Coordinates of C-alpha atoms in Angstrom, one line a residue:
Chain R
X30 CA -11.8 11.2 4.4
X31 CA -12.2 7.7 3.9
X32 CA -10.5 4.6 6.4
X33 CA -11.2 1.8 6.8
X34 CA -10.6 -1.2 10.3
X35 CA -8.6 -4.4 9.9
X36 CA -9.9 -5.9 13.6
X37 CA -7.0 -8.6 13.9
X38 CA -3.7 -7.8 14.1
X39 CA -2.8 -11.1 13.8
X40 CA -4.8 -14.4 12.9
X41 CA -3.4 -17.8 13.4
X42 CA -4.6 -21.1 11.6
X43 CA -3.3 -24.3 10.5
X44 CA -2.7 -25.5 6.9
X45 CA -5.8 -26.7 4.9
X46 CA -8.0 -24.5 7.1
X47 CA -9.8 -21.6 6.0
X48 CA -9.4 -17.9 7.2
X49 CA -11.6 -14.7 6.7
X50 CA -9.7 -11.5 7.5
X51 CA -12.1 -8.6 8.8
X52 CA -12.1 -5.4 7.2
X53 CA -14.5 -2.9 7.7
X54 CA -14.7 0.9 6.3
X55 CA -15.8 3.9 7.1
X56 CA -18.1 5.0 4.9
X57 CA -21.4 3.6 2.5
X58 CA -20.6 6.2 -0.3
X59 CA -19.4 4.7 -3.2
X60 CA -16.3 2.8 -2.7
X61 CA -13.0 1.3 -4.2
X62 CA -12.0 -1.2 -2.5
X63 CA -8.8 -3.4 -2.5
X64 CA -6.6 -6.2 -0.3
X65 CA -2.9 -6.0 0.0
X66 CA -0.6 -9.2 0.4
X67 CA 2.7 -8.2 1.9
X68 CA 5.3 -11.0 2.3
X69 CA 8.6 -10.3 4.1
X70 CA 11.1 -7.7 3.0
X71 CA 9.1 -7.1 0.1
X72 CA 6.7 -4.4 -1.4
X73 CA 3.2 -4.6 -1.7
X74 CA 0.9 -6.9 -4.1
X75 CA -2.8 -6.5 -5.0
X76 CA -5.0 -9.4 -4.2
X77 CA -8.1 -8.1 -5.5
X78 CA -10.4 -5.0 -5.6
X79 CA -13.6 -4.3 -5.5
X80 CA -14.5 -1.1 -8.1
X81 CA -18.7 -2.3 -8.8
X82 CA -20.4 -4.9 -9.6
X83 CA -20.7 -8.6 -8.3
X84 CA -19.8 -8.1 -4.4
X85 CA -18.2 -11.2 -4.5
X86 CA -14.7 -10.6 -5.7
X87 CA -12.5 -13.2 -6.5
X88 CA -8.3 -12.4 -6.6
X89 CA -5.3 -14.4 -6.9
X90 CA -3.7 -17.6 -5.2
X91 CA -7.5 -18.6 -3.7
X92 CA -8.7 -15.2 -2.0
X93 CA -12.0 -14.1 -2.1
X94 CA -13.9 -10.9 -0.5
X95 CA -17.6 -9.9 -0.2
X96 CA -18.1 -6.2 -0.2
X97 CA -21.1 -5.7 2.1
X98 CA -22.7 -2.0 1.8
X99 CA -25.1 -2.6 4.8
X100 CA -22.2 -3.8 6.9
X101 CA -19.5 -1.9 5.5
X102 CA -17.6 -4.9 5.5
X103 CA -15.1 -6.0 2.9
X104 CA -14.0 -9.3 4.4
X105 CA -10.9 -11.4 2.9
X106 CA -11.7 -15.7 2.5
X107 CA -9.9 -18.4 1.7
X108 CA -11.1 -22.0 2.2
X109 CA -7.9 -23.7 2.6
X110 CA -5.0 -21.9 3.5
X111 CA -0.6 -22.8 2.7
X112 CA 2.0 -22.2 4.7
X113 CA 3.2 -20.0 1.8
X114 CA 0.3 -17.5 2.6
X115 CA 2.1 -16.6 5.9
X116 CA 2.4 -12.8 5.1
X117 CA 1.0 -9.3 6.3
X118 CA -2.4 -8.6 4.7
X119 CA -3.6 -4.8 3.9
X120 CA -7.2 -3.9 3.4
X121 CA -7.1 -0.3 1.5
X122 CA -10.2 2.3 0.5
X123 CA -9.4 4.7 -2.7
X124 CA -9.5 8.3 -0.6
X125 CA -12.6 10.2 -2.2
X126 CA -12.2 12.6 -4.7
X127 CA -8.1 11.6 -5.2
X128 CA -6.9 8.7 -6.3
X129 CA -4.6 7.7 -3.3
X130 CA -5.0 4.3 -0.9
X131 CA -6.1 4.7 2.7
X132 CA -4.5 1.4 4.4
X133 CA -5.8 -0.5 7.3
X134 CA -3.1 -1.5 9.9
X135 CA -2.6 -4.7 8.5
X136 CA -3.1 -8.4 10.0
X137 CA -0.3 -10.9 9.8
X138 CA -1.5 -14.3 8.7
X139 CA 0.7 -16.8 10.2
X140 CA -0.2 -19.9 8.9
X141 CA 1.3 -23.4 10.7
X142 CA 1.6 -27.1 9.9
Chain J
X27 CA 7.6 -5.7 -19.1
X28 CA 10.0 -4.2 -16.2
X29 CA 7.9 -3.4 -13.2
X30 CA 8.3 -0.8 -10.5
X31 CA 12.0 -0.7 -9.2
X32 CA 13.8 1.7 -5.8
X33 CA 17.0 2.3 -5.0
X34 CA 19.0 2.1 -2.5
X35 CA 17.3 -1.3 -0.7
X36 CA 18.5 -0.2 2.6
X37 CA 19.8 2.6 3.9
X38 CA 21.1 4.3 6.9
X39 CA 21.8 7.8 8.3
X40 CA 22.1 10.0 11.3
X41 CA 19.2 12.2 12.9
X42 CA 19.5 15.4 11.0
X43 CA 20.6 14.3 7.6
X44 CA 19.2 14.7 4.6
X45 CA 18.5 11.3 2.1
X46 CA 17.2 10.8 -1.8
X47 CA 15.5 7.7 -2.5
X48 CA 14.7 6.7 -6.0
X49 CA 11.8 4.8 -8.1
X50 CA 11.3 3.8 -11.5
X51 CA 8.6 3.7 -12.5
X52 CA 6.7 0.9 -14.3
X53 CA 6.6 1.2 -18.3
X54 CA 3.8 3.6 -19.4
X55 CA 2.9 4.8 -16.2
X56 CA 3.2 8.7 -16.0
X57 CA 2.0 9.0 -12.4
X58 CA 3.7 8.1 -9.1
X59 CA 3.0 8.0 -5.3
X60 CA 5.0 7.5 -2.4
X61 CA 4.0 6.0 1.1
X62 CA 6.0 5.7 4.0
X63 CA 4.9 2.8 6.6
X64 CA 6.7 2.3 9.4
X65 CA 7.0 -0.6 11.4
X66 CA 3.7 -2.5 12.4
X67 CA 1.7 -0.2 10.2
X68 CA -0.1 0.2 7.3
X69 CA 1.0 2.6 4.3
X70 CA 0.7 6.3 4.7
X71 CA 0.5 8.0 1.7
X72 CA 3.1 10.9 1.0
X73 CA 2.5 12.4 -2.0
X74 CA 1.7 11.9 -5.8
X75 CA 3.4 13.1 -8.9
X76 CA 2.0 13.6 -12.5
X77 CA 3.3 15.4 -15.5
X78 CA 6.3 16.2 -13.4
X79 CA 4.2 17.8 -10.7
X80 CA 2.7 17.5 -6.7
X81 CA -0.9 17.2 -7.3
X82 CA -2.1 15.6 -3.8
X83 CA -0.2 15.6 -0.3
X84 CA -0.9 13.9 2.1
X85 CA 0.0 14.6 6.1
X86 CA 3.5 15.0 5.6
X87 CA 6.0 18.0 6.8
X88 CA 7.4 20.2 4.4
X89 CA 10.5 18.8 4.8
X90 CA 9.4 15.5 2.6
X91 CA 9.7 17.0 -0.9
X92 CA 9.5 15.2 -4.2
X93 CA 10.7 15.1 -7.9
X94 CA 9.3 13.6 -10.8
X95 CA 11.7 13.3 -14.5
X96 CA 10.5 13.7 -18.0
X97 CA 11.1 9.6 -18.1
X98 CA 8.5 9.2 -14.8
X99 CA 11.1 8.4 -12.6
X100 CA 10.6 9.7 -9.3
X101 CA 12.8 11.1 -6.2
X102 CA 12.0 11.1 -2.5
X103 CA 13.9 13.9 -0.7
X104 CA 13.6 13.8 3.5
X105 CA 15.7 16.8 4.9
X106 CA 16.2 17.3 8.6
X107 CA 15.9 13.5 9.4
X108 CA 14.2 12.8 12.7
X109 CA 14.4 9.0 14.5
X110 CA 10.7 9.0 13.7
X111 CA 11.2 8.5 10.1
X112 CA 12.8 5.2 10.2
X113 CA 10.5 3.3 7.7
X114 CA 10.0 1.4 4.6
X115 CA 9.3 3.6 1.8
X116 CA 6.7 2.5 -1.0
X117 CA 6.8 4.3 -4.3
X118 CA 3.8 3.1 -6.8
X119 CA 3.0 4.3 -10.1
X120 CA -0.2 3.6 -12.3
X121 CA -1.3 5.0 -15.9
X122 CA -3.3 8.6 -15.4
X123 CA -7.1 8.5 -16.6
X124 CA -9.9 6.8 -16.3
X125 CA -12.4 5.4 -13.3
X126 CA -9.6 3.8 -11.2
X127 CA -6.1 2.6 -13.0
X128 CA -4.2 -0.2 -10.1
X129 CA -1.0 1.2 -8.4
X130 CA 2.3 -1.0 -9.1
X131 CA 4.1 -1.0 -5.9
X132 CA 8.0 -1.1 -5.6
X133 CA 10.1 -3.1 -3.5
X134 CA 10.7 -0.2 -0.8
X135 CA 13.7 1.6 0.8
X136 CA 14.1 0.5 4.4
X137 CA 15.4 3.9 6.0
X138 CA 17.2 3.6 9.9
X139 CA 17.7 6.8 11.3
X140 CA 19.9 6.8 14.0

């Protein structure tokens, strides 16, 4: 079965900087792979995925990610963050063989003035 | 276009009782999943429905059971509650077929067992 590591639980920064959330999965088979935005008391929201292709991925509201087969990595980026980013972010893996989402643990993004 | 909708948005019950959520699901989407993810977690799927039917579990008790309509609407049953399953519940749905279709996330139930 697929997973997949979200290193930071949590990942402080100030406005206008930028961020990269880690993300790394388990396995170099061929992979679907997607980010998460969670903001507070609400459900979840897709960001971006990565199905083939270009491994640079671009998503909405500024995100990025680079899907790295020789690191398994599948890193989140944003150059300059808001304070209206502050939310939990999910890095998720399509299970092999079934169409379900294997979720990291998530890392909260708190962003500050 | 009416996305993916749950009901009730909160809810609360005593260890040992039974509780039905409910999901919608998005228009022209005939297949739905539900996650539970408790607090400081990520998502852990449950179970997916399609043509009114389980077709994937995932490490769940017997005691989680689903229902899927003829209109794609979709029913979370938990009998038996324990404290443990305190938890927001995530239903999704997506259009069956092809390489990969994107799941549509609801709001979530946020269950308190007490």
């Amino acid at each position: 079965a697929q997973s997949v590591t979200q290193l930071d639980s949590q990942v402080p920064v100030f406005e206008e900087a930028p961020v990269e959330l880690r993300c790394n999965y388990s396995s170099s088979v061929s992979v679907y792979l997607f980010w998460y935005v969670q903001y507070p008391n609400q459900g979840l929201q897709l960001l971006l995925k990565y199905l083939s292709g270009s491994t640079l991925v671009k998503g909405i509201n500024g995100f990025e990610a680079e899907f790295n087969k020789s690191q398994t990595s599948f890193h989140l980026r944003k150059p300059s963050v808001h304070i209206s980013d502050t939310a939990e972010y999910f890095c998720a893996v399509k299970d092999t063989g079934f169409q379900k989402l294997v979720f990291g643990t998530g890392t909260r993004l708190l962003v500050s003035p | 276009e009416t996305g993916v909708t749950q009901s009730p948005t909160h809810l609360i019950k005593t260890r040992g009782q039974q509780v039905t959520l409910r999901c919608s699901s998005q228009s022209g989407h005939n297949t739905v999943s539900w996650y539970q993810q408790a607090l400081g977690q990520g998502p852990q799927f449950i179970f997916q429905y399609y043509r009114e039917e389980e077709n994937g579990r995932g490490n769940f008790p017997p005691r989680f059971s689903g229902l899927q309509f003829p209109n794609y609407s979709s029913e979370l049953n938990v009998n038996a509650l324990e404290l443990d399953d305190s938890a927001l519940y995530l239903c999704a749905s997506k259009a069956a077929g092809g390489t990969y279709n994107e799941q549509f996330f609801g709001p979530g139930t946020r269950l308190t067992v007490l």
